[in-house]
mmCIF file of C-alpha atoms in Angstrom:
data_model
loop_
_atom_site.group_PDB
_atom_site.id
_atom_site.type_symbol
_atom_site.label_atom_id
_atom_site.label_comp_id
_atom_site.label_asym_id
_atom_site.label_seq_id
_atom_site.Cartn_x
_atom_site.Cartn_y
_atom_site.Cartn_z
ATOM 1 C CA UNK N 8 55.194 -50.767 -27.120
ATOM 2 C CA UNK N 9 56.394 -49.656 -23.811
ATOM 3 C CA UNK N 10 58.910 -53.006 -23.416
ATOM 4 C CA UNK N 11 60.090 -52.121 -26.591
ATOM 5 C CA UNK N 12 61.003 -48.451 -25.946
ATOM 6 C CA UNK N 13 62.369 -49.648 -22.396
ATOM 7 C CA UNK N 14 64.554 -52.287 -24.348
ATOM 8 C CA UNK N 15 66.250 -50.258 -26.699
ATOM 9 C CA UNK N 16 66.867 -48.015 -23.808
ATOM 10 C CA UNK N 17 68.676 -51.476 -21.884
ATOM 11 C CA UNK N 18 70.473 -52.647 -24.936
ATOM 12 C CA UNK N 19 72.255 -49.002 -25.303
ATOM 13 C CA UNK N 20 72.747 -48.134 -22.139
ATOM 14 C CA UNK N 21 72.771 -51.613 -20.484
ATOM 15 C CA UNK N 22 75.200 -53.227 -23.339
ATOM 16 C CA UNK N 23 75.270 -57.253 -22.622
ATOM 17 C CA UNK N 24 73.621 -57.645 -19.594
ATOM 18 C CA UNK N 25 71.145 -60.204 -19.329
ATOM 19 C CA UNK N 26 67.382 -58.888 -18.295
ATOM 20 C CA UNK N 27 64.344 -59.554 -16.573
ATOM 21 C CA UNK N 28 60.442 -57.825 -16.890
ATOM 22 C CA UNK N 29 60.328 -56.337 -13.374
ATOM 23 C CA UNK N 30 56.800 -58.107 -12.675
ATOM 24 C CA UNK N 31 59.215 -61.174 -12.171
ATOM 25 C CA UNK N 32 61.467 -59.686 -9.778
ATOM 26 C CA UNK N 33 59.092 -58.153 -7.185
ATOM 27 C CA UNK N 34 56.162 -59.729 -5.361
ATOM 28 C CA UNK N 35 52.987 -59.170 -6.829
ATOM 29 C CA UNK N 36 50.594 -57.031 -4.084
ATOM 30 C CA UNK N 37 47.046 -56.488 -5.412
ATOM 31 C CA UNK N 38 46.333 -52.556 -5.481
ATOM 32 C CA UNK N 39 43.177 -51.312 -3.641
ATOM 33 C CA UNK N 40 42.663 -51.834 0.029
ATOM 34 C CA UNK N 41 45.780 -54.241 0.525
ATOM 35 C CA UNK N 42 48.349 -52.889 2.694
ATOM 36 C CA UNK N 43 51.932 -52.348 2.123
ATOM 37 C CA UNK N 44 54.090 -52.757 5.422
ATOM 38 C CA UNK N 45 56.022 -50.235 7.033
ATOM 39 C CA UNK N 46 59.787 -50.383 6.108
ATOM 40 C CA UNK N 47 58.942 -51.052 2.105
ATOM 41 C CA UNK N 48 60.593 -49.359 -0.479
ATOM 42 C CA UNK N 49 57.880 -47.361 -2.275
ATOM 43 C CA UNK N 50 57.536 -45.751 -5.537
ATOM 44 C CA UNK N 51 55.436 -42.455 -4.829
ATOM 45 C CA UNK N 52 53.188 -40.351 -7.200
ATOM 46 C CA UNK N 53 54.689 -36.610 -8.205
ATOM 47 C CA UNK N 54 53.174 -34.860 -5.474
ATOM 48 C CA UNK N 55 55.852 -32.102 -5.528
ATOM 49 C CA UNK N 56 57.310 -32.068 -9.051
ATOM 50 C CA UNK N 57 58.819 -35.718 -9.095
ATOM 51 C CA UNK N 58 58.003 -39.237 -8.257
ATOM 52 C CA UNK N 59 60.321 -40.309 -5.239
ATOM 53 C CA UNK N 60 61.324 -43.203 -3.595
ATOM 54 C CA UNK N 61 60.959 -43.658 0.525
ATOM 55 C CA UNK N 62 60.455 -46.160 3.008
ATOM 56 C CA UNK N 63 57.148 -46.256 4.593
ATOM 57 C CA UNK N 64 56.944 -44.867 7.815
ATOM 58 C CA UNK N 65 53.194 -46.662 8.651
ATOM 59 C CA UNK N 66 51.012 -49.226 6.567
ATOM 60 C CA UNK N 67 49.721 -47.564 3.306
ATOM 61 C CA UNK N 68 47.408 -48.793 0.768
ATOM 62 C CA UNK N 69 48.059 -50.118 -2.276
ATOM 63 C CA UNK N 70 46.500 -47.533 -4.430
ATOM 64 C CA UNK N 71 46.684 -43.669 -5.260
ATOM 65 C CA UNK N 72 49.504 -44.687 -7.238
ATOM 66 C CA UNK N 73 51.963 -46.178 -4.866
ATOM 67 C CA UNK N 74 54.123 -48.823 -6.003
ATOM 68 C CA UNK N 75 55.626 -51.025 -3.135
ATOM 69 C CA UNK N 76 59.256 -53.088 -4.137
ATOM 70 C CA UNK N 77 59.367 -56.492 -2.472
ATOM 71 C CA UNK N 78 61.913 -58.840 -3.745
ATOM 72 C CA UNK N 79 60.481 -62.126 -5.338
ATOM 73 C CA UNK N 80 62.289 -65.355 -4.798
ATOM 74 C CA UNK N 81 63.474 -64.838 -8.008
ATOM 75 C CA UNK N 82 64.547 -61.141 -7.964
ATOM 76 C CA UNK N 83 66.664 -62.400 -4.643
ATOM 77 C CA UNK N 84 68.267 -65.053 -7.005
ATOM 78 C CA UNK N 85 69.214 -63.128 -9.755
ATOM 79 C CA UNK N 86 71.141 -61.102 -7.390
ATOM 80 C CA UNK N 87 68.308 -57.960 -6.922
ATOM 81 C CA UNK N 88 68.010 -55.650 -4.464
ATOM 82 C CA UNK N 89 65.691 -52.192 -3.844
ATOM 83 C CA UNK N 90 68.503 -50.289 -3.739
ATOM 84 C CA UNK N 91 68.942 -51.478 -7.125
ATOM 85 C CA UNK N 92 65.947 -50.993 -8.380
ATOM 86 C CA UNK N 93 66.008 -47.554 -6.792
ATOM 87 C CA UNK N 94 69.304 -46.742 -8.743
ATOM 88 C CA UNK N 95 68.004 -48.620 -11.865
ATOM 89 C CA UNK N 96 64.987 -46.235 -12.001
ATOM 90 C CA UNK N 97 66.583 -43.015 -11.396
ATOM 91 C CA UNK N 98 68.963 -43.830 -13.505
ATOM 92 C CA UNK N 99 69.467 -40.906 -16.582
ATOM 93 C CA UNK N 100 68.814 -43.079 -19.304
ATOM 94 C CA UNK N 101 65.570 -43.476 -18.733
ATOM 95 C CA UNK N 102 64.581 -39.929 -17.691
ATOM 96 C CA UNK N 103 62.804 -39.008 -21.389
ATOM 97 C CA UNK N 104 61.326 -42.672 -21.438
ATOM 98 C CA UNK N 105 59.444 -42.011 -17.925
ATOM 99 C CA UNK N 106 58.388 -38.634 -19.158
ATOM 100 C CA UNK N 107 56.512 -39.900 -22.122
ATOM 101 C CA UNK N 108 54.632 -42.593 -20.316
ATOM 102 C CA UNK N 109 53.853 -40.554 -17.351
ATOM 103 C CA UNK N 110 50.145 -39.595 -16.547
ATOM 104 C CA UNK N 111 48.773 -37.216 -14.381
ATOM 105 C CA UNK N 112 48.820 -34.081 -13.618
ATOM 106 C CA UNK N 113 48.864 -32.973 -9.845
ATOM 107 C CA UNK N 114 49.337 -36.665 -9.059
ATOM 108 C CA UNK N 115 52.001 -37.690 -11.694
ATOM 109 C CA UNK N 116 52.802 -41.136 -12.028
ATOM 110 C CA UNK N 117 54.010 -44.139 -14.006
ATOM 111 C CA UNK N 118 51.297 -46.681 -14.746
ATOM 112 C CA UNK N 119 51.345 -49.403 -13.122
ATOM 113 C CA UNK N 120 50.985 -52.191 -16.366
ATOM 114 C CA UNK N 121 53.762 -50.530 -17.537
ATOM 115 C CA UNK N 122 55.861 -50.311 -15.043
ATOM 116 C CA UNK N 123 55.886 -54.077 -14.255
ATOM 117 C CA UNK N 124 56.753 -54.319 -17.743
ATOM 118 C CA UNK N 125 59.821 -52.590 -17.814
ATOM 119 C CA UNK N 126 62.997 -54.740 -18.626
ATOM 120 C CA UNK N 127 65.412 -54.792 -15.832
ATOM 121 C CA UNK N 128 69.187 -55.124 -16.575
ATOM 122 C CA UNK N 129 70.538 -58.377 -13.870
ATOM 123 C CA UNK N 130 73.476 -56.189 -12.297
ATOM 124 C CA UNK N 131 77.080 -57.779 -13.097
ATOM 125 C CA UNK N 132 79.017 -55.299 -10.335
ATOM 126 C CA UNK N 133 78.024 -53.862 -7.264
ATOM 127 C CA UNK N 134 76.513 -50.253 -7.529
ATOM 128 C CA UNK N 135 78.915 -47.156 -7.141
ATOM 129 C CA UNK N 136 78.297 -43.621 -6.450
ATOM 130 C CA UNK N 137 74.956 -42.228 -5.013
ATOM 131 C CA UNK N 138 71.989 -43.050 -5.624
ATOM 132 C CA UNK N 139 69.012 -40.619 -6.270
ATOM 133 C CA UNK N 140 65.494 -40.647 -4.814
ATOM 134 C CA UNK N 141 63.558 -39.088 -7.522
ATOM 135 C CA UNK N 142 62.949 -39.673 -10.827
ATOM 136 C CA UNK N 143 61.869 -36.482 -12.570
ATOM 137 C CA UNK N 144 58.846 -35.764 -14.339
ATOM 138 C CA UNK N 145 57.050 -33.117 -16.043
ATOM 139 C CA UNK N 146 52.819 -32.546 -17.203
ATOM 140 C CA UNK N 147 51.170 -30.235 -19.302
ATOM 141 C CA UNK N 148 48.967 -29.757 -16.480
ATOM 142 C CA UNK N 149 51.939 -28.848 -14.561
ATOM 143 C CA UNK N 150 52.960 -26.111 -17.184
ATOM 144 C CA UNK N 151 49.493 -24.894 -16.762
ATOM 145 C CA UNK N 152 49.469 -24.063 -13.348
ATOM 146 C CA UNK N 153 53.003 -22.187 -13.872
ATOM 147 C CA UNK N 154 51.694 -19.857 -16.426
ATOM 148 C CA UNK N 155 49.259 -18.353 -13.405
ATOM 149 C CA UNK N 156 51.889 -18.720 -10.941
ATOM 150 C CA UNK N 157 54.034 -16.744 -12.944
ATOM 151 C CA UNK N 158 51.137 -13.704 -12.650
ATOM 152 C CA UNK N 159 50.688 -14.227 -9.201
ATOM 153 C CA UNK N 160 54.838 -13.480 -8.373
ATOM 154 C CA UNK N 161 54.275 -10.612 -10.891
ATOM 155 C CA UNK N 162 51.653 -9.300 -8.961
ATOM 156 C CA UNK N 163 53.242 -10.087 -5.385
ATOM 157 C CA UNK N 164 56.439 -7.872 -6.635
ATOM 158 C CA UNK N 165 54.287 -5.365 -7.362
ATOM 159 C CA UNK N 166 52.313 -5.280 -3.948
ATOM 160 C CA UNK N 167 48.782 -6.077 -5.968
ATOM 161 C CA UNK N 168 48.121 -8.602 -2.913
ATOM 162 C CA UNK N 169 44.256 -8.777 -3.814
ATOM 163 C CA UNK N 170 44.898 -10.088 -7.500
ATOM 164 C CA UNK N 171 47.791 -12.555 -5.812
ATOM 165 C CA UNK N 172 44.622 -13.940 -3.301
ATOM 166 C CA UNK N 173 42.122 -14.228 -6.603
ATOM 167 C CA UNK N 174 45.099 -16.000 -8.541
ATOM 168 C CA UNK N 175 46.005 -18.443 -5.451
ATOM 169 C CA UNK N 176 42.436 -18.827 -5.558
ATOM 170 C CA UNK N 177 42.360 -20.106 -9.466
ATOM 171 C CA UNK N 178 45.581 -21.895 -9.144
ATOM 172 C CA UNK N 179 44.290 -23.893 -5.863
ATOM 173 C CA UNK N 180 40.915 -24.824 -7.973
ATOM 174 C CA UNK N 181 42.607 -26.085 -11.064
ATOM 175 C CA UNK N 182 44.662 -28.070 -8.287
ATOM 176 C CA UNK N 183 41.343 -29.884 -6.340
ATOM 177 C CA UNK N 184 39.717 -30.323 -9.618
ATOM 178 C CA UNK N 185 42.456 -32.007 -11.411
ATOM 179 C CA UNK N 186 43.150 -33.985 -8.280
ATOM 180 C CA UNK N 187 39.419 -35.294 -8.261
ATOM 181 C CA UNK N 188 39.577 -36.548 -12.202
ATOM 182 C CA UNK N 189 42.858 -38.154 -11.227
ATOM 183 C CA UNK N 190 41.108 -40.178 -8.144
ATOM 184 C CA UNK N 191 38.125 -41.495 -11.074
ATOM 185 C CA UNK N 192 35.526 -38.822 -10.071
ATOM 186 C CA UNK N 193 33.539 -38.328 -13.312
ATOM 187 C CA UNK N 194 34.143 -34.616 -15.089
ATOM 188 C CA UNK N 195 30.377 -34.708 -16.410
ATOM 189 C CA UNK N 196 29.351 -34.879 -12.614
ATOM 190 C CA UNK N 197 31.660 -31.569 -11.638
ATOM 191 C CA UNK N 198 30.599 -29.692 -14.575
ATOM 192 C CA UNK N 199 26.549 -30.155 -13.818
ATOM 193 C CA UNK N 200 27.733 -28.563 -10.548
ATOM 194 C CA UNK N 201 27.164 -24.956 -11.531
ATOM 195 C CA UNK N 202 28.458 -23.719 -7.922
ATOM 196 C CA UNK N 203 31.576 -25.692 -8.192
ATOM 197 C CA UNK N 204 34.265 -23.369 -6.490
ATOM 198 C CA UNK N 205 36.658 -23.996 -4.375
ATOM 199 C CA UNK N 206 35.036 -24.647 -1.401
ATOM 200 C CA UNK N 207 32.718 -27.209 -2.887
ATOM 201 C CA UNK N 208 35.936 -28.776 -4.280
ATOM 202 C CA UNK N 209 38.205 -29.087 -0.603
ATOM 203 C CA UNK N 210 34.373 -30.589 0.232
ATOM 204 C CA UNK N 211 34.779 -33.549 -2.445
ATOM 205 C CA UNK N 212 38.308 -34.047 -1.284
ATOM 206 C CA UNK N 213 37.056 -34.296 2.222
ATOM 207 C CA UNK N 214 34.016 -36.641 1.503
ATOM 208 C CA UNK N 215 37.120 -39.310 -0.672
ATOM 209 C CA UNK N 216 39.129 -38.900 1.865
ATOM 210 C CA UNK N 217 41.869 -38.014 -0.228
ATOM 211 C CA UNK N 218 43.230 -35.723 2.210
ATOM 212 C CA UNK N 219 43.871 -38.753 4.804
ATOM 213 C CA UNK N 220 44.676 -40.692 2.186
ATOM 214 C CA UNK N 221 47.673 -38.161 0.200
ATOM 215 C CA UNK N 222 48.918 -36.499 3.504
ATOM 216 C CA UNK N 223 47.165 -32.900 2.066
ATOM 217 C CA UNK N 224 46.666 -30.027 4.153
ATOM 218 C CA UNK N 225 43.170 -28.923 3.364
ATOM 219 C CA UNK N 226 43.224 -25.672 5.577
ATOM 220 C CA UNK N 227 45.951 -23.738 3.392
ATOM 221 C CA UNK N 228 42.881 -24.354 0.312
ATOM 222 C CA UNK N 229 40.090 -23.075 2.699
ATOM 223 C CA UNK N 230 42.066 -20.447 3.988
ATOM 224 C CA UNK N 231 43.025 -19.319 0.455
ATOM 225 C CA UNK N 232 38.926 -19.780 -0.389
ATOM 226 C CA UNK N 233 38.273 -17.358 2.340
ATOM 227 C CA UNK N 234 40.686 -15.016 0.946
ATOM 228 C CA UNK N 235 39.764 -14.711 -2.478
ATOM 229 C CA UNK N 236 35.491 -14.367 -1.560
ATOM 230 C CA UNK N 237 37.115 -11.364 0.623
ATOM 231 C CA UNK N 238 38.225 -9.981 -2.866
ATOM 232 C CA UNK N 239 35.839 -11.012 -5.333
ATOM 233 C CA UNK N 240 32.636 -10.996 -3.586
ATOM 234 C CA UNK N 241 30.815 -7.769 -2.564
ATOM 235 C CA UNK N 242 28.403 -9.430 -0.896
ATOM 236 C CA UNK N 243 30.621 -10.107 1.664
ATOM 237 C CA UNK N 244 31.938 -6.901 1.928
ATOM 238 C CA UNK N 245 27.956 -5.748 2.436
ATOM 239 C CA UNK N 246 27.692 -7.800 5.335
ATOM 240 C CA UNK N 247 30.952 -7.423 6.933
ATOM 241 C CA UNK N 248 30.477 -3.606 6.103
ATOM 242 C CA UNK N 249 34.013 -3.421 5.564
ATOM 243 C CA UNK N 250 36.332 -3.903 3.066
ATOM 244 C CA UNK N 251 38.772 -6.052 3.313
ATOM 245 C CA UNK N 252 42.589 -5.050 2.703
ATOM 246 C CA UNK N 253 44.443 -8.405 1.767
ATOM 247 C CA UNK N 254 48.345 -8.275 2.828
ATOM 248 C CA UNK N 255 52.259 -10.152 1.854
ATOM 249 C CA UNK N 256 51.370 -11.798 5.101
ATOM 250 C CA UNK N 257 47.829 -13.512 4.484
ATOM 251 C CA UNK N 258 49.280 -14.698 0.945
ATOM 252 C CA UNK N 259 51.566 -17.196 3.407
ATOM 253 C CA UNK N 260 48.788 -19.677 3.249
ATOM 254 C CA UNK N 261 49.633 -20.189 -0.372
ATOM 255 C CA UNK N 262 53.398 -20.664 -0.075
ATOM 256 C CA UNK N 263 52.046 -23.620 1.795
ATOM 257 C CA UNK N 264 50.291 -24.757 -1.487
ATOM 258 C CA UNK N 265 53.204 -24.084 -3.496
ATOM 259 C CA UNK N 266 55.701 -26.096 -1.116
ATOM 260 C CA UNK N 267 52.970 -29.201 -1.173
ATOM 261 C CA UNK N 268 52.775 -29.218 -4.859
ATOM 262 C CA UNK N 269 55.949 -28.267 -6.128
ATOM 263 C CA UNK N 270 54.457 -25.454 -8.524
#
């Protein structure tokens, strides 16, 4: 079903040129623990909004989502590049058809089956004008999250900076949690946990070494978790035997958040 979508897309927008099912045009590297060399062209997961493409800095793994573009003997015949493919991808055409077969939420990404499945147009001309580095992408998840970020800027503008730590709180939760079922941790195992916060859920993230793995920042999500107990939990306040008065400038922590996840 997806080739045919993607075709229909090609034979409008792509009038007469002869094709090719990407899987044929790219070397085939195995996800999981095999590692994709430095310099590759990489499609990454939605981390901040939309997937993007970049050149690896360091060897990464062939999992999480990342798809690595290596020319095939073939894909070098036919005249292929990864600049092309870059273009190809980002391409407006096919904006609405990577939308609807998109999953994720915080990590938003094109399945792999289907993405070596999409038809590629052979180029006839050389490639003119820029060419973009994102593809973009939206989630109901995503929409989600912005309904409670949209609270917490209510409640910055309005100076109510202890209901702006207990919403960075929820928003950073929903975040880790969704991550988790993403990365195949079972939802029946989370919801037995009946002290599941937020702390418990940086822990998970820590113990997968997702952290390592996604380039996330785990101290903005404990620092926020330390914040919102200040504000929600009088035990605290009993044995700090003060109160704690939350300001613009401790809420900083979750700008961080909001940067590394494009909320």
């Amino acid at each position: 079903m997806e080739s045919k979508n993607n075709k229909n897309i090609i034979d409008k927008s792509f009038s007469g040129s002869k094709t090719a099912v990407l899987s044929s045009l790219i070397e085939d590297i195995p996800k999981g623990e095999t590692e994709i060399p430095t310099g590759t062209l990489v499609l990454i997961p939605a981390m901040q909004g939309n997937l993007s493409f970049r050149r690896l800095n360091k060897p990464k793994l062939a999992k999480y989502g990342f798809i690595p573009f290596i020319m095939s003997n073939k894909g070098i015949e036919l005249g292929i590049t990864e600049e092309y493919l870059q273009w190809f991808f980002t391409h407006e055409s096919l904006s609405e058809y990577w939308n609807d077969v998109a999953i994720g939420g915080v990590l938003r990404r094109i399945p792999r089956k289907v993405l070596l499945n999409t038809i590629v147009p052979i180029p006839q001309n050389k490639i003119t004008g820029s060419i973009k580095s994102e593809i973009n992408v939206t989630s109901p998840f995503r929409d989600y999250v912005k309904t409670f970020y949209e609270q917490y800027r209510t409640n910055l503008k309005h100076e109510q900076y202890s209901t702006c730590s207990i919403l960075a709180g929820v928003i950073s939760e929903a975040i880790l949690y969704q991550l988790l079922l993403e990365n195949d941790v079972k939802r029946s195992l989370m919801d037995k946990d009946n002290g599941l916060g937020l702390g418990k859920l940086v822990t998970y993230v820590e113990l997968l070494q997702l952290d390592k793995s996604l380039g996330l920042n785990l101290q903005h999500f404990k620092a926020i978790n330390k914040l919102r107990n200040s504000s929600v939990h009088f035990g605290k306040v009993l044995r700090d035997k003060e109160v704690k008065t939350v300001t613009k400038a401790d809420l900083a922590v979750f700008d961080e958040v909001v940067k590394q996840f494009g909320i």
